[in-house]
Amino acid sequence: MQLLKPEDFEPWVGRKVRVNTLPTAVELTLERIERRPPFARALDFREPFSLFFDAPAHVFLLDETYEFDCGKGGPYNIFISQLQPSANLRHYQAIFT
């Protein structure tokens, strides 16, 4: 299994990504990628990073693993968690360590 890297997601930034949910799929927008400092060299398998997604207020997803399909290079099973929503948007985060 190949470890995903921040570069794998760079083409998605600012674009809608399909998330396979039931009964119908929804779309989230990848707003940004946040890179984190690497861990100790002995644990340096990949650069840690987070993905931040936005969705309309009516798109409510649980903290769960979903199949994300960007139309190329996927689909990827990604665990997302909810962040504090704003007035018109819901926000989600995926952390890769």
Coordinates of N, CA and C in Angstrom, one line a residue:
M1 N 0.8 -1.2 0.0 CA 0.0 0.0 0.0 C 0.9 1.2 0.0
Q2 N 0.6 2.2 -0.9 CA 1.4 3.4 -1.0 C 0.8 4.4 0.0
L3 N 1.8 5.1 0.7 CA 1.3 6.1 1.7 C 1.0 7.4 0.8
L4 N -0.1 8.0 1.1 CA -0.5 9.2 0.5 C 0.4 10.4 1.0
K5 N 0.7 11.3 0.1 CA 1.5 12.5 0.4 C 0.7 13.7 0.1
P6 N 1.2 14.9 0.6 CA 0.4 16.1 0.3 C 0.4 16.4 -1.2
E7 N 1.4 16.0 -1.9 CA 1.4 16.3 -3.3 C 0.3 15.5 -4.1
D8 N -0.1 14.4 -3.5 CA -1.2 13.6 -4.1 C -2.5 14.4 -4.2
F9 N -2.6 15.4 -3.3 CA -3.9 16.1 -3.1 C -3.8 17.5 -3.7
E10 N -2.6 18.0 -4.1 CA -2.5 19.4 -4.6 C -3.4 19.7 -5.7
P11 N -3.6 18.7 -6.7 CA -4.6 19.0 -7.8 C -6.0 19.2 -7.4
W12 N -6.4 18.8 -6.2 CA -7.7 18.9 -5.7 C -8.0 20.2 -5.1
V13 N -7.0 21.0 -4.6 CA -7.3 22.2 -3.9 C -8.2 23.2 -4.7
G14 N -9.2 23.6 -4.0 CA -10.2 24.5 -4.7 C -11.2 23.8 -5.5
R15 N -11.1 22.5 -5.6 CA -12.1 21.7 -6.4 C -13.0 20.9 -5.6
K16 N -14.1 20.6 -6.2 CA -15.1 19.7 -5.5 C -14.7 18.2 -5.6
V17 N -14.8 17.5 -4.5 CA -14.5 16.1 -4.5 C -15.7 15.3 -4.1
R18 N -16.0 14.3 -4.8 CA -17.1 13.4 -4.6 C -16.8 12.5 -3.4
V19 N -17.8 12.4 -2.5 CA -17.7 11.5 -1.3 C -18.9 10.5 -1.4
N20 N -18.5 9.3 -1.5 CA -19.6 8.2 -1.6 C -20.3 8.0 -0.3
T21 N -21.5 8.5 -0.2 CA -22.3 8.3 1.0 C -23.7 7.7 0.5
L22 N -24.4 7.2 1.5 CA -25.7 6.7 1.2 C -26.8 7.6 1.7
P23 N -27.9 7.9 1.1 CA -28.3 7.2 -0.1 C -27.7 7.7 -1.4
T24 N -27.2 9.0 -1.3 CA -26.5 9.5 -2.5 C -25.2 10.2 -2.2
A25 N -24.3 10.3 -3.1 CA -23.0 10.9 -2.9 C -23.2 12.4 -2.7
V26 N -22.2 13.0 -2.0 CA -22.2 14.4 -1.7 C -20.8 14.9 -2.2
E27 N -20.7 16.3 -2.3 CA -19.5 16.9 -2.7 C -18.9 17.8 -1.6
L28 N -17.6 17.7 -1.4 CA -16.9 18.6 -0.5 C -15.9 19.4 -1.3
T29 N -15.5 20.5 -0.9 CA -14.5 21.3 -1.6 C -13.2 21.2 -0.7
L30 N -12.1 20.8 -1.3 CA -10.8 20.8 -0.6 C -10.3 22.2 -0.6
E31 N -10.4 22.9 0.6 CA -10.0 24.3 0.7 C -8.5 24.5 0.8
R32 N -7.8 23.6 1.6 CA -6.4 23.7 1.8 C -5.7 22.5 2.3
I33 N -4.4 22.5 2.1 CA -3.6 21.4 2.7 C -2.6 22.1 3.7
E34 N -2.5 21.6 4.8 CA -1.6 22.1 5.8 C -0.5 21.1 6.1
R35 N 0.7 21.5 5.8 CA 1.8 20.6 6.1 C 2.3 20.8 7.5
R36 N 2.8 19.7 8.1 CA 3.3 19.8 9.5 C 4.8 19.4 9.5
P37 N 5.5 19.8 10.6 CA 6.9 19.4 10.7 C 7.0 17.9 10.8
P38 N 8.0 17.3 10.2 CA 8.2 15.9 10.3 C 8.5 15.4 11.8
F39 N 8.2 14.2 12.1 CA 8.5 13.6 13.3 C 10.0 13.3 13.4
A40 N 10.4 12.6 14.4 CA 11.8 12.2 14.5 C 12.2 11.4 13.3
R41 N 13.5 11.5 12.9 CA 14.0 10.8 11.7 C 13.6 9.3 11.6
A42 N 13.6 8.7 12.8 CA 13.3 7.2 12.8 C 11.9 6.9 12.4
L43 N 11.0 7.9 12.6 CA 9.6 7.8 12.3 C 9.2 8.5 11.0
D44 N 10.1 9.0 10.2 CA 9.9 9.8 9.1 C 9.5 9.1 7.9
F45 N 8.3 8.5 7.9 CA 7.8 7.7 6.8 C 7.2 8.6 5.7
R46 N 6.6 9.7 6.1 CA 6.1 10.7 5.2 C 6.0 12.1 6.0
E47 N 5.8 13.1 5.2 CA 5.6 14.4 5.8 C 4.1 14.4 6.4
P48 N 4.0 14.7 7.7 CA 2.6 14.8 8.2 C 1.8 16.0 7.6
F49 N 0.5 15.8 7.4 CA -0.3 16.9 6.8 C -1.7 16.7 7.1
S50 N -2.5 17.7 6.9 CA -3.9 17.7 7.1 C -4.6 18.3 5.9
L51 N -5.8 17.7 5.6 CA -6.7 18.3 4.5 C -7.8 18.9 5.2
F52 N -8.2 20.1 4.7 CA -9.4 20.8 5.2 C -10.4 20.9 4.1
F53 N -11.6 20.5 4.4 CA -12.7 20.5 3.4 C -13.9 21.4 3.9
D54 N -14.6 22.0 3.0 CA -15.8 22.7 3.2 C -17.0 22.1 2.5
A55 N -18.2 22.2 3.1 CA -19.4 21.7 2.5 C -20.5 22.7 2.8
P56 N -21.6 22.7 2.0 CA -22.8 23.4 2.4 C -23.3 23.0 3.7
A57 N -24.0 23.9 4.4 CA -24.5 23.6 5.7 C -25.4 22.3 5.8
H58 N -26.1 22.0 4.7 CA -27.0 20.8 4.7 C -26.2 19.5 4.6
V59 N -24.9 19.5 4.3 CA -24.1 18.3 4.1 C -23.5 18.0 5.5
F60 N -24.2 17.0 6.2 CA -23.7 16.6 7.5 C -23.1 15.3 7.5
L61 N -21.8 15.1 7.8 CA -21.1 13.9 7.8 C -20.6 13.6 9.2
L62 N -20.7 12.3 9.6 CA -20.2 11.9 10.9 C -18.7 11.7 10.8
D63 N -18.0 11.7 11.9 CA -16.6 11.4 12.0 C -16.5 9.9 11.6
E64 N -16.0 9.7 10.4 CA -16.0 8.4 9.8 C -15.1 8.3 8.6
T65 N -14.8 7.1 8.2 CA -14.1 6.9 6.9 C -15.0 6.8 5.8
Y66 N -14.7 7.6 4.7 CA -15.5 7.7 3.5 C -14.6 7.5 2.3
E67 N -15.3 7.0 1.2 CA -14.6 6.9 0.0 C -14.6 8.2 -0.8
F68 N -13.4 8.8 -1.0 CA -13.3 10.1 -1.7 C -12.9 9.7 -3.1
D69 N -13.5 10.4 -4.1 CA -13.2 10.1 -5.5 C -13.0 11.5 -6.2
C70 N -11.8 11.7 -6.6 CA -11.5 13.0 -7.3 C -11.5 12.8 -8.8
G71 N -11.8 11.6 -9.3 CA -11.8 11.3 -10.7 C -10.5 10.8 -11.3
K72 N -9.4 10.9 -10.5 CA -8.1 10.5 -11.0 C -7.3 10.1 -9.8
G73 N -6.7 8.9 -9.8 CA -5.8 8.5 -8.7 C -6.5 8.0 -7.5
G74 N -7.8 7.7 -7.6 CA -8.5 7.3 -6.4 C -9.4 6.1 -6.8
P75 N -10.4 5.8 -6.1 CA -10.8 6.4 -4.9 C -9.9 6.1 -3.7
Y76 N -10.0 7.0 -2.7 CA -9.2 6.9 -1.5 C -10.2 6.8 -0.3
N77 N -9.9 5.9 0.6 CA -10.6 5.8 1.9 C -10.0 6.8 2.9
I78 N -10.7 7.8 3.3 CA -10.1 8.9 4.1 C -11.0 9.1 5.3
F79 N -10.4 9.1 6.5 CA -11.2 9.4 7.8 C -11.2 10.9 7.9
I80 N -12.4 11.4 8.1 CA -12.6 12.9 8.3 C -13.3 13.1 9.7
S81 N -13.0 14.2 10.2 CA -13.7 14.6 11.5 C -14.3 16.0 11.3
Q82 N -15.3 16.3 12.0 CA -16.0 17.6 11.9 C -15.2 18.6 12.7
L83 N -15.3 19.8 12.2 CA -14.8 21.0 12.9 C -15.9 21.9 13.2
Q84 N -15.7 23.0 13.9 CA -16.8 23.9 14.2 C -17.4 24.5 12.9
P85 N -18.7 24.4 12.7 CA -19.3 24.9 11.5 C -19.3 26.5 11.6
S86 N -19.4 27.1 10.4 CA -19.6 28.5 10.3 C -21.1 28.8 9.9
A87 N -21.5 30.0 9.7 CA -22.9 30.3 9.5 C -23.4 29.5 8.2
N88 N -22.7 29.4 7.2 CA -23.2 28.8 5.9 C -22.5 27.6 5.5
L89 N -21.4 27.2 6.2 CA -20.6 26.0 5.8 C -20.4 25.1 6.9
R90 N -20.2 23.8 6.6 CA -19.6 22.8 7.5 C -18.2 22.6 7.1
H91 N -17.3 22.3 8.1 CA -15.9 22.2 7.9 C -15.5 20.8 8.4
Y92 N -14.6 20.1 7.6 CA -14.1 18.8 7.9 C -12.6 18.8 7.8
Q93 N -12.0 17.9 8.5 CA -10.5 17.7 8.5 C -10.1 16.3 8.4
A94 N -9.1 16.0 7.6 CA -8.5 14.7 7.6 C -7.0 14.8 8.0
I95 N -6.5 14.0 8.9 CA -5.1 14.1 9.4 C -4.4 12.9 8.9
F96 N -3.2 13.2 8.3 CA -2.3 12.1 7.9 C -1.0 12.3 8.7
T97 N -0.6 11.3 9.5 CA 0.6 11.3 10.2 C 1.6 10.3 9.8

